[in-house]
C-alpha cells in the first residue's frame, strides 16, 4: 500500500532532555490516525518534524516515498502538507476571513478568479460562507478553527496534521468537526487528548512513550450491525 | 467592518486617506482657518451618540500636549502655545472620530486596498496582530492577578510581580513570533498579504465627508490663529 508518512527509529530531544527513542510509524494513503500521550511527551514536536518545521535528530523520515534529510527537502513538499495549529490565532496571515483562506493559493501563484471560486466553495462546504468578509480576530474560537481548517483544505494537501483540533470547541462544534473530518479523503494525523473525539474520526490510535510509539487501539475492524440490545459502534 | 452597527459606515480606505490628508495639511499650515472645523462638526454629528467617550479619550491624550504647550508658555510664547494646542487637538479629534468603531485591522485592510507597498502593509498587519495578541495576554494576566487577590502596594512583592508580568509578556511575544514564522513557512508567505477584494463599497457618508474635508483644506478664509 502506498505510504504518506514513513518514520523509522526517530529519536528526539528538547532542551537537552530525550523525549522519545526509536519511534517508528507508517501512515498509509488516506489513513487517519491519532497520537495520544501525556502533556509534554513531544506530540506536537513529532508533528513539527513531519511538517518540516523542526530538524530530524536521529532516524529517518520519508514523505510520499521521498526521504527527508534536511528542512530544505520539505520545500517541494509544502503544498502536500496541511498543518492545523493548536491555537488558530497563530495560523492567520491575513485580516479578513476570505483573504486568509485564499492566502496559500494566491501565494502559490493561482489566479485571483480561480482562488475566489475555490474559496467560496470551501467556505460553503464548511458552512461558514457568512463569515467571509469578517475580521478573523473577531470570531469565536470554533469559527476561527473552521476558518483555519478552510485555509488548510483549500490547498488540497495529501497529508493533514491536526494539533489538538478540539481545543476550546463546544460539543456542537466538535461534532461538526467530526463530520467534516469524516468526509475528508486524505491521510490525517491528529494529536489530541480528547479520546472520545478521536475515536469517532480515526482508524488507529498510537500512544507515545519515552521508549517509542505503540498502537493502543485499532478501530479498523469496528463496524455497525444490529443487536437486539440496541445499535452502537463496537469492536469484535 | 465596523465593530458597532449603530454608527454610520465610513470605509477604512476613506478614513485612512482623509486622516492622512487632514493631518498633513493642518500640521503644515502656518495658520488655522475656521473651515477646518467643518469636518470635525460633521464627524461630531455622525458620532453624536459617542461624543462623550471620544472627548474623554481626547482629554487623556491632551496631557502630553499640555506639557508641550506649557513649555512654550514658560517662554512666554503664548501665540505659539495656543497654535500647537489647537493644531494638535484638531488632528487628534479628527483621527479619533474618523476611526471611531474601527480597529487596527481596519487600517491594515485600508492599506491593502489602497495598494500601498506590500512590505509596509505586511509589517503593519503583523504588528497589529502582535499587539492584539499581546494585549489579550496582558488582560489575561491582569485578570489572573485580580482573581488571585493581588493588591499593588509599595513593596517588593509588587515590584517582583510587575517585573514578572513584563517578563511573561516578552516571552509570550517571542513565542507568538516563532509561531508566526512557522505559519509563514507552512503557508508559503513571500512578503505579501493578499486580498481577494476587487472593489470597494463607498457610502454616501464617504462622499460627503471627503467633500467637506477637501473643501475645509482648500478654503482658506477666517484665520483662527
PDB file of C-alpha atoms in Angstrom, chain A residues 99 112, chain B residues 11-21 99 105-118 120-121 124 192-195 197-200 202 206:
ATOM      1  CA  UNK A  99      -8.290  36.600   2.299  1.00  0.00           C
ATOM      2  CA  UNK A 112      -7.486  35.581  -8.308  1.00  0.00           C
TER       3      UNK A 112
ATOM      4  CA  UNK B  11     -14.941  52.857   4.591  1.00  0.00           C
ATOM      5  CA  UNK B  12     -11.485  52.173   6.110  1.00  0.00           C
ATOM      6  CA  UNK B  13      -9.838  53.435   2.900  1.00  0.00           C
ATOM      7  CA  UNK B  14     -11.727  56.744   3.098  1.00  0.00           C
ATOM      8  CA  UNK B  15     -10.824  57.055   6.773  1.00  0.00           C
ATOM      9  CA  UNK B  16      -7.128  56.425   6.162  1.00  0.00           C
ATOM     10  CA  UNK B  17      -6.873  58.752   3.152  1.00  0.00           C
ATOM     11  CA  UNK B  18      -8.765  61.591   4.811  1.00  0.00           C
ATOM     12  CA  UNK B  19      -6.893  61.215   8.103  1.00  0.00           C
ATOM     13  CA  UNK B  20      -3.558  61.444   6.254  1.00  0.00           C
ATOM     14  CA  UNK B  21      -4.656  64.453   4.175  1.00  0.00           C
ATOM     15  CA  UNK B  99     -11.516  55.820  13.203  1.00  0.00           C
ATOM     16  CA  UNK B 105      -7.083  45.602  11.400  1.00  0.00           C
ATOM     17  CA  UNK B 106      -9.318  48.069   9.551  1.00  0.00           C
ATOM     18  CA  UNK B 107      -6.273  50.237   8.933  1.00  0.00           C
ATOM     19  CA  UNK B 108      -4.365  47.190   7.642  1.00  0.00           C
ATOM     20  CA  UNK B 109      -7.286  46.419   5.306  1.00  0.00           C
ATOM     21  CA  UNK B 110      -7.342  50.046   4.147  1.00  0.00           C
ATOM     22  CA  UNK B 111      -3.613  49.907   3.393  1.00  0.00           C
ATOM     23  CA  UNK B 112      -4.133  46.702   1.421  1.00  0.00           C
ATOM     24  CA  UNK B 113      -6.962  48.215  -0.617  1.00  0.00           C
ATOM     25  CA  UNK B 114      -5.050  51.388  -1.305  1.00  0.00           C
ATOM     26  CA  UNK B 115      -2.328  49.183  -2.828  1.00  0.00           C
ATOM     27  CA  UNK B 116       0.364  50.597  -0.563  1.00  0.00           C
ATOM     28  CA  UNK B 117       3.734  48.773  -0.781  1.00  0.00           C
ATOM     29  CA  UNK B 118       3.429  45.103   0.256  1.00  0.00           C
ATOM     30  CA  UNK B 120       4.600  48.292   4.556  1.00  0.00           C
ATOM     31  CA  UNK B 121       1.178  46.618   4.596  1.00  0.00           C
ATOM     32  CA  UNK B 124       1.607  46.987   9.703  1.00  0.00           C
ATOM     33  CA  UNK B 192       2.750  39.903   0.635  1.00  0.00           C
ATOM     34  CA  UNK B 193      -0.586  39.868   2.443  1.00  0.00           C
ATOM     35  CA  UNK B 194      -3.097  39.250  -0.323  1.00  0.00           C
ATOM     36  CA  UNK B 195      -6.669  40.404  -0.751  1.00  0.00           C
ATOM     37  CA  UNK B 197     -11.478  42.176  -2.726  1.00  0.00           C
ATOM     38  CA  UNK B 198     -11.624  43.713  -6.198  1.00  0.00           C
ATOM     39  CA  UNK B 199     -13.827  46.715  -5.481  1.00  0.00           C
ATOM     40  CA  UNK B 200     -14.752  48.841  -2.501  1.00  0.00           C
ATOM     41  CA  UNK B 202     -18.444  53.599  -0.534  1.00  0.00           C
ATOM     42  CA  UNK B 206     -17.784  58.664   2.485  1.00  0.00           C
TER      43      UNK B 206
END
